[in-house]
Backbone as JSON, one array per atom type, in Angstrom:
{
  "sequence": "MQNPSQVDIGQYNSVLLTEEDQNFKTSINKSIIASGVLTLVIIGALSLYFSRQFSIPILEVAK",
  "N": [[16.88, 44.46, 24.16], [17.73, 41.09, 24.28], [15.82, 38.13, 24.61], [16.73, 35.82, 27.03], [15.93, 33.17, 26.96], [15.56, 32.35, 24.41], [15.8, 30.21, 21.58], [17.47, 29.15, 18.71], [16.57, 27.04, 16.12], [17.88, 24.79, 13.84], [19.83, 23.56, 11.06], [23.17, 22.25, 10.85], [25.56, 23.95, 8.93], [26.84, 22.71, 5.85], [29.47, 23.29, 5.49], [30.68, 23.12, 7.91], [30.88, 20.43, 8.34], [32.92, 17.54, 8.26], [34.58, 15.61, 5.67], [34.22, 12.93, 6.23], [31.96, 13.07, 7.88], [30.07, 14.0, 6.02], [30.04, 11.83, 4.26], [28.99, 9.89, 5.96], [26.44, 10.98, 6.46], [25.4, 10.91, 3.86], [25.41, 8.12, 3.42], [23.57, 7.28, 5.35], [21.24, 8.53, 4.4], [20.96, 7.18, 1.94], [20.53, 4.61, 2.9], [18.08, 4.91, 4.21], [16.41, 5.54, 2.04], [16.71, 3.17, 0.54], [15.61, 1.29, 2.31], [12.99, 2.2, 2.39], [12.16, 1.79, -0.29], [12.46, -1.0, -0.45], [10.55, -1.74, 1.47], [8.21, -0.86, 0.19], [8.19, -2.6, -2.01], [7.93, -5.1, -0.74], [5.44, -4.75, 0.54], [3.83, -4.39, -1.71], [4.07, -6.92, -2.96], [3.01, -8.6, -0.96], [0.4, -7.57, -0.79], [-0.6, -8.2, -3.34], [-0.5, -11.0, -3.2], [-2.28, -11.58, -1.02], [-4.64, -10.39, -1.97], [-5.16, -11.99, -4.15], [-5.58, -14.42, -2.85], [-8.0, -13.87, -1.61], [-9.67, -13.25, -3.77], [-9.83, -15.5, -5.47], [-11.55, -17.56, -4.23], [-13.95, -16.1, -4.31], [-14.36, -15.72, -7.04], [-14.75, -18.38, -7.79], [-17.17, -18.99, -6.5], [-18.81, -17.25, -7.85], [-19.0, -18.43, -10.35]],
  "CA": [[17.41, 43.39, 24.96], [17.33, 39.78, 23.76], [15.27, 37.2, 25.58], [17.76, 34.79, 27.26], [15.42, 31.81, 26.77], [15.31, 32.14, 22.98], [16.63, 29.18, 20.98], [17.36, 29.04, 17.26], [16.62, 25.66, 15.7], [18.23, 24.68, 12.43], [20.79, 22.53, 10.71], [24.54, 22.71, 10.68], [25.97, 24.22, 7.57], [27.69, 21.63, 5.37], [30.86, 23.74, 5.56], [31.19, 22.71, 9.21], [31.01, 18.98, 8.38], [34.1, 16.98, 7.6], [34.25, 14.71, 4.57], [33.7, 11.7, 6.84], [30.6, 13.37, 8.31], [29.23, 14.06, 4.83], [29.89, 10.46, 3.78], [28.06, 9.23, 6.88], [25.12, 11.54, 6.2], [24.98, 10.36, 2.57], [25.11, 6.69, 3.56], [22.32, 7.18, 6.11], [20.15, 8.89, 3.49], [20.81, 6.08, 0.99], [19.94, 3.48, 3.63], [16.66, 5.22, 4.44], [15.74, 5.4, 0.75], [16.69, 1.74, 0.18], [14.64, 0.58, 3.16], [11.67, 2.62, 1.93], [11.87, 1.09, -1.54], [12.28, -2.41, -0.09], [9.27, -1.84, 2.15], [7.15, -0.75, -0.82], [8.18, -3.83, -2.8], [7.37, -6.16, 0.1], [4.02, -4.47, 0.73], [3.18, -4.67, -2.99], [4.02, -8.36, -3.16], [2.06, -9.16, 0.0], [-0.97, -7.18, -1.13], [-1.0, -9.02, -4.48], [-0.71, -12.36, -2.71], [-3.5, -11.68, -0.23], [-5.81, -10.09, -2.8], [-5.42, -13.19, -4.95], [-6.14, -15.42, -1.95], [-9.41, -13.53, -1.37], [-10.45, -13.17, -5.0], [-10.03, -16.83, -6.07], [-12.81, -18.16, -3.75], [-15.1, -15.29, -4.76], [-14.57, -16.05, -8.45], [-15.3, -19.74, -7.85], [-18.56, -18.92, -6.1], [-19.52, -16.52, -8.9], [-19.21, -19.3, -11.52]],
  "C": [[16.86, 42.06, 24.44], [16.86, 38.89, 24.89], [16.28, 36.07, 25.8], [17.25, 33.37, 27.05], [15.14, 31.49, 25.31], [16.31, 31.12, 22.42], [16.39, 29.19, 19.48], [17.53, 27.57, 16.89], [16.92, 25.62, 14.21], [19.2, 23.54, 12.21], [22.18, 23.14, 10.66], [24.81, 22.94, 9.21], [26.92, 23.12, 7.12], [29.16, 22.02, 5.38], [31.49, 23.26, 6.87], [31.41, 21.2, 9.31], [32.28, 18.54, 7.68], [33.64, 16.05, 6.48], [33.66, 13.4, 5.1], [32.26, 11.9, 7.32], [29.65, 13.4, 7.12], [29.01, 12.68, 4.25], [28.9, 9.68, 4.65], [26.63, 9.69, 6.62], [24.56, 10.99, 4.88], [24.61, 8.89, 2.69], [23.83, 6.47, 4.35], [21.14, 7.49, 5.21], [19.91, 7.79, 2.47], [20.16, 4.87, 1.66], [18.45, 3.7, 3.87], [15.87, 5.05, 3.15], [15.63, 3.93, 0.36], [15.68, 0.99, 1.03], [13.21, 0.97, 2.79], [11.25, 1.89, 0.67], [11.62, -0.39, -1.27], [10.93, -2.64, 0.59], [8.11, -1.77, 1.16], [7.06, -2.01, -1.67], [7.55, -4.97, -2.01], [5.87, -5.97, 0.28], [3.26, -4.76, -0.57], [3.03, -6.16, -3.23], [3.01, -9.01, -2.21], [0.61, -8.8, -0.35], [-1.46, -7.95, -2.35], [-1.31, -10.44, -4.05], [-2.04, -12.48, -1.98], [-4.74, -11.33, -1.05], [-6.16, -11.27, -3.68], [-6.06, -14.28, -4.08], [-7.62, -15.14, -1.67], [-10.25, -13.58, -2.64], [-10.71, -14.53, -5.63], [-11.3, -17.48, -5.54], [-14.04, -17.4, -4.23], [-15.4, -15.61, -6.22], [-15.16, -17.45, -8.62], [-16.77, -19.77, -7.47], [-19.4, -18.24, -7.2], [-19.79, -17.39, -10.13], [-20.34, -20.17, -11.35]]
}
């Protein structure tokens, strides 16, 4: 006898998705990747800027 409170968790098979659904899923994935890359670029630029702001006074004191 199967437990009536059992739930199977998973993903829908891509066969069940229409072409429009697959295009939406692809565009969402591309948007997530693009935002991740953009975030890394912004963080890299900000970290270089702030590290330079901190290192210039230290170098001047060291001279």
